[in-house]
PDB file of C-alpha atoms in Angstrom:
ATOM      1  CA  UNK S   1       0.045  -0.004   0.028  1.00  0.00           C
ATOM      2  CA  UNK S   2       1.630   3.427  -0.809  1.00  0.00           C
ATOM      3  CA  UNK S   3       1.856   5.420   2.041  1.00  0.00           C
ATOM      4  CA  UNK S   4      -0.187   8.736   1.741  1.00  0.00           C
ATOM      5  CA  UNK S   5       1.313  12.064   3.008  1.00  0.00           C
ATOM      6  CA  UNK S   6      -0.656  14.699   4.858  1.00  0.00           C
ATOM      7  CA  UNK S   7       0.816  17.503   2.443  1.00  0.00           C
ATOM      8  CA  UNK S   8      -0.274  15.703  -0.549  1.00  0.00           C
ATOM      9  CA  UNK S   9      -3.744  15.476   0.901  1.00  0.00           C
ATOM     10  CA  UNK S  10      -3.772  19.230   1.613  1.00  0.00           C
ATOM     11  CA  UNK S  11      -2.421  20.015  -1.785  1.00  0.00           C
ATOM     12  CA  UNK S  12      -5.110  17.882  -3.349  1.00  0.00           C
ATOM     13  CA  UNK S  13      -7.876  19.404  -1.498  1.00  0.00           C
ATOM     14  CA  UNK S  14      -6.811  22.855  -2.051  1.00  0.00           C
ATOM     15  CA  UNK S  15      -6.401  22.155  -5.716  1.00  0.00           C
ATOM     16  CA  UNK S  16      -9.792  20.459  -5.828  1.00  0.00           C
ATOM     17  CA  UNK S  17     -11.428  23.371  -4.312  1.00  0.00           C
ATOM     18  CA  UNK S  18      -9.792  26.184  -6.753  1.00  0.00           C
ATOM     19  CA  UNK S  19     -10.936  23.965 -10.005  1.00  0.00           C
ATOM     20  CA  UNK S  20     -14.438  23.922  -8.491  1.00  0.00           C
ATOM     21  CA  UNK S  21     -14.276  27.767  -8.334  1.00  0.00           C
ATOM     22  CA  UNK S  22     -13.073  27.783 -11.935  1.00  0.00           C
ATOM     23  CA  UNK S  23      -9.998  29.950 -10.642  1.00  0.00           C
ATOM     24  CA  UNK S  24      -6.662  29.746 -11.861  1.00  0.00           C
ATOM     25  CA  UNK S  25      -3.520  29.295 -10.036  1.00  0.00           C
ATOM     26  CA  UNK S  26      -2.449  33.229 -10.888  1.00  0.00           C
ATOM     27  CA  UNK S  27      -5.792  34.313  -9.251  1.00  0.00           C
ATOM     28  CA  UNK S  28      -5.394  32.549  -6.128  1.00  0.00           C
ATOM     29  CA  UNK S  29      -1.588  33.086  -5.709  1.00  0.00           C
ATOM     30  CA  UNK S  30      -2.011  36.710  -5.918  1.00  0.00           C
ATOM     31  CA  UNK S  31      -4.984  36.888  -3.824  1.00  0.00           C
ATOM     32  CA  UNK S  32      -3.114  34.686  -0.963  1.00  0.00           C
ATOM     33  CA  UNK S  33       0.192  36.814  -1.472  1.00  0.00           C
ATOM     34  CA  UNK S  34       2.135  33.613  -2.561  1.00  0.00           C
ATOM     35  CA  UNK S  35       4.170  32.879  -5.549  1.00  0.00           C
ATOM     36  CA  UNK S  36       2.583  31.001  -8.244  1.00  0.00           C
ATOM     37  CA  UNK S  37       5.250  28.341  -8.295  1.00  0.00           C
ATOM     38  CA  UNK S  38       4.967  27.849  -4.753  1.00  0.00           C
ATOM     39  CA  UNK S  39       1.235  27.490  -4.573  1.00  0.00           C
ATOM     40  CA  UNK S  40       1.639  25.063  -7.585  1.00  0.00           C
ATOM     41  CA  UNK S  41       4.104  22.788  -5.464  1.00  0.00           C
ATOM     42  CA  UNK S  42       1.741  22.959  -2.288  1.00  0.00           C
ATOM     43  CA  UNK S  43      -1.000  21.972  -4.546  1.00  0.00           C
ATOM     44  CA  UNK S  44       0.985  18.911  -6.042  1.00  0.00           C
ATOM     45  CA  UNK S  45       2.130  17.822  -2.476  1.00  0.00           C
ATOM     46  CA  UNK S  46       5.666  18.694  -2.930  1.00  0.00           C
ATOM     47  CA  UNK S  47       5.921  21.407  -0.224  1.00  0.00           C
ATOM     48  CA  UNK S  48       4.620  21.527   3.192  1.00  0.00           C
ATOM     49  CA  UNK S  49       2.956  24.621   3.510  1.00  0.00           C
ATOM     50  CA  UNK S  50       2.965  26.466   7.139  1.00  0.00           C
ATOM     51  CA  UNK S  51      -0.208  27.021   8.944  1.00  0.00           C
ATOM     52  CA  UNK S  52       0.086  30.611   8.061  1.00  0.00           C
ATOM     53  CA  UNK S  53       0.499  29.884   4.422  1.00  0.00           C
ATOM     54  CA  UNK S  54      -2.393  27.508   4.514  1.00  0.00           C
ATOM     55  CA  UNK S  55      -4.495  30.122   6.247  1.00  0.00           C
ATOM     56  CA  UNK S  56      -3.728  32.870   3.503  1.00  0.00           C
ATOM     57  CA  UNK S  57      -4.465  30.457   0.761  1.00  0.00           C
ATOM     58  CA  UNK S  58      -7.928  29.218   2.392  1.00  0.00           C
ATOM     59  CA  UNK S  59      -8.714  33.173   2.524  1.00  0.00           C
ATOM     60  CA  UNK S  60      -7.958  33.329  -1.014  1.00  0.00           C
ATOM     61  CA  UNK S  61     -10.398  30.823  -1.627  1.00  0.00           C
ATOM     62  CA  UNK S  62     -12.965  31.853   0.949  1.00  0.00           C
ATOM     63  CA  UNK S  63     -12.691  28.629   2.424  1.00  0.00           C
ATOM     64  CA  UNK S  64     -12.322  27.904   6.072  1.00  0.00           C
ATOM     65  CA  UNK S  65      -9.121  26.123   7.261  1.00  0.00           C
ATOM     66  CA  UNK S  66     -11.123  23.951   9.455  1.00  0.00           C
ATOM     67  CA  UNK S  67     -13.020  22.719   6.348  1.00  0.00           C
ATOM     68  CA  UNK S  68      -9.791  21.851   4.447  1.00  0.00           C
ATOM     69  CA  UNK S  69      -8.576  20.033   7.513  1.00  0.00           C
ATOM     70  CA  UNK S  70     -11.723  18.067   7.821  1.00  0.00           C
ATOM     71  CA  UNK S  71     -11.621  17.072   4.440  1.00  0.00           C
ATOM     72  CA  UNK S  72      -7.969  15.933   4.455  1.00  0.00           C
ATOM     73  CA  UNK S  73      -9.030  13.946   7.881  1.00  0.00           C
ATOM     74  CA  UNK S  74     -11.684  12.329   5.831  1.00  0.00           C
ATOM     75  CA  UNK S  75      -9.252  11.259   2.970  1.00  0.00           C
ATOM     76  CA  UNK S  76      -6.675  10.122   5.462  1.00  0.00           C
ATOM     77  CA  UNK S  77      -9.283   7.767   7.194  1.00  0.00           C
ATOM     78  CA  UNK S  78     -10.027   6.273   3.888  1.00  0.00           C
ATOM     79  CA  UNK S  79      -6.370   5.387   3.224  1.00  0.00           C
ATOM     80  CA  UNK S  80      -5.918   3.922   6.728  1.00  0.00           C
ATOM     81  CA  UNK S  81      -9.044   1.835   6.294  1.00  0.00           C
ATOM     82  CA  UNK S  82      -7.572   0.035   3.384  1.00  0.00           C
ATOM     83  CA  UNK S  83      -5.201  -1.826   5.557  1.00  0.00           C
ATOM     84  CA  UNK S  84      -6.696  -4.341   7.954  1.00  0.00           C
ATOM     85  CA  UNK S  85      -6.069  -3.309  11.514  1.00  0.00           C
ATOM     86  CA  UNK S  86      -4.517  -5.853  13.564  1.00  0.00           C
ATOM     87  CA  UNK S  87      -6.852  -7.998  15.671  1.00  0.00           C
ATOM     88  CA  UNK S  88      -6.255  -7.403  19.285  1.00  0.00           C
ATOM     89  CA  UNK S  89      -7.371 -10.183  21.810  1.00  0.00           C
ATOM     90  CA  UNK S  90      -7.794  -9.821  25.504  1.00  0.00           C
ATOM     91  CA  UNK S  91      -6.033 -12.276  27.435  1.00  0.00           C
ATOM     92  CA  UNK S  92      -8.484 -13.863  29.922  1.00  0.00           C
ATOM     93  CA  UNK S  93      -7.683 -13.178  33.586  1.00  0.00           C
ATOM     94  CA  UNK S  94      -7.672 -17.125  34.241  1.00  0.00           C
ATOM     95  CA  UNK S  95      -4.819 -17.254  31.642  1.00  0.00           C
ATOM     96  CA  UNK S  96      -2.771 -14.220  32.636  1.00  0.00           C
ATOM     97  CA  UNK S  97      -2.540 -15.538  36.212  1.00  0.00           C
TER      98      UNK S  97
END
């Protein structure tokens, strides 16, 4: 199973929202006051954005940061569910003694 990184899910979620708004990288980078190249790298999951930068990008998208983090959390939980969790068995008290 491929290991998924939080920065990749954040970037994916930001890009999905930008595209849903029919906005260009240039428009959002200008509004967020971040270079177009850097925003592109964040969206592709190549750069780890600081909380300040994420807040600025979310503001430019008129999207609460909490919404992005919730989406990322949901996506991460889907990846984690793919791998079966190990079975944990309680040891009976009589056997433990």
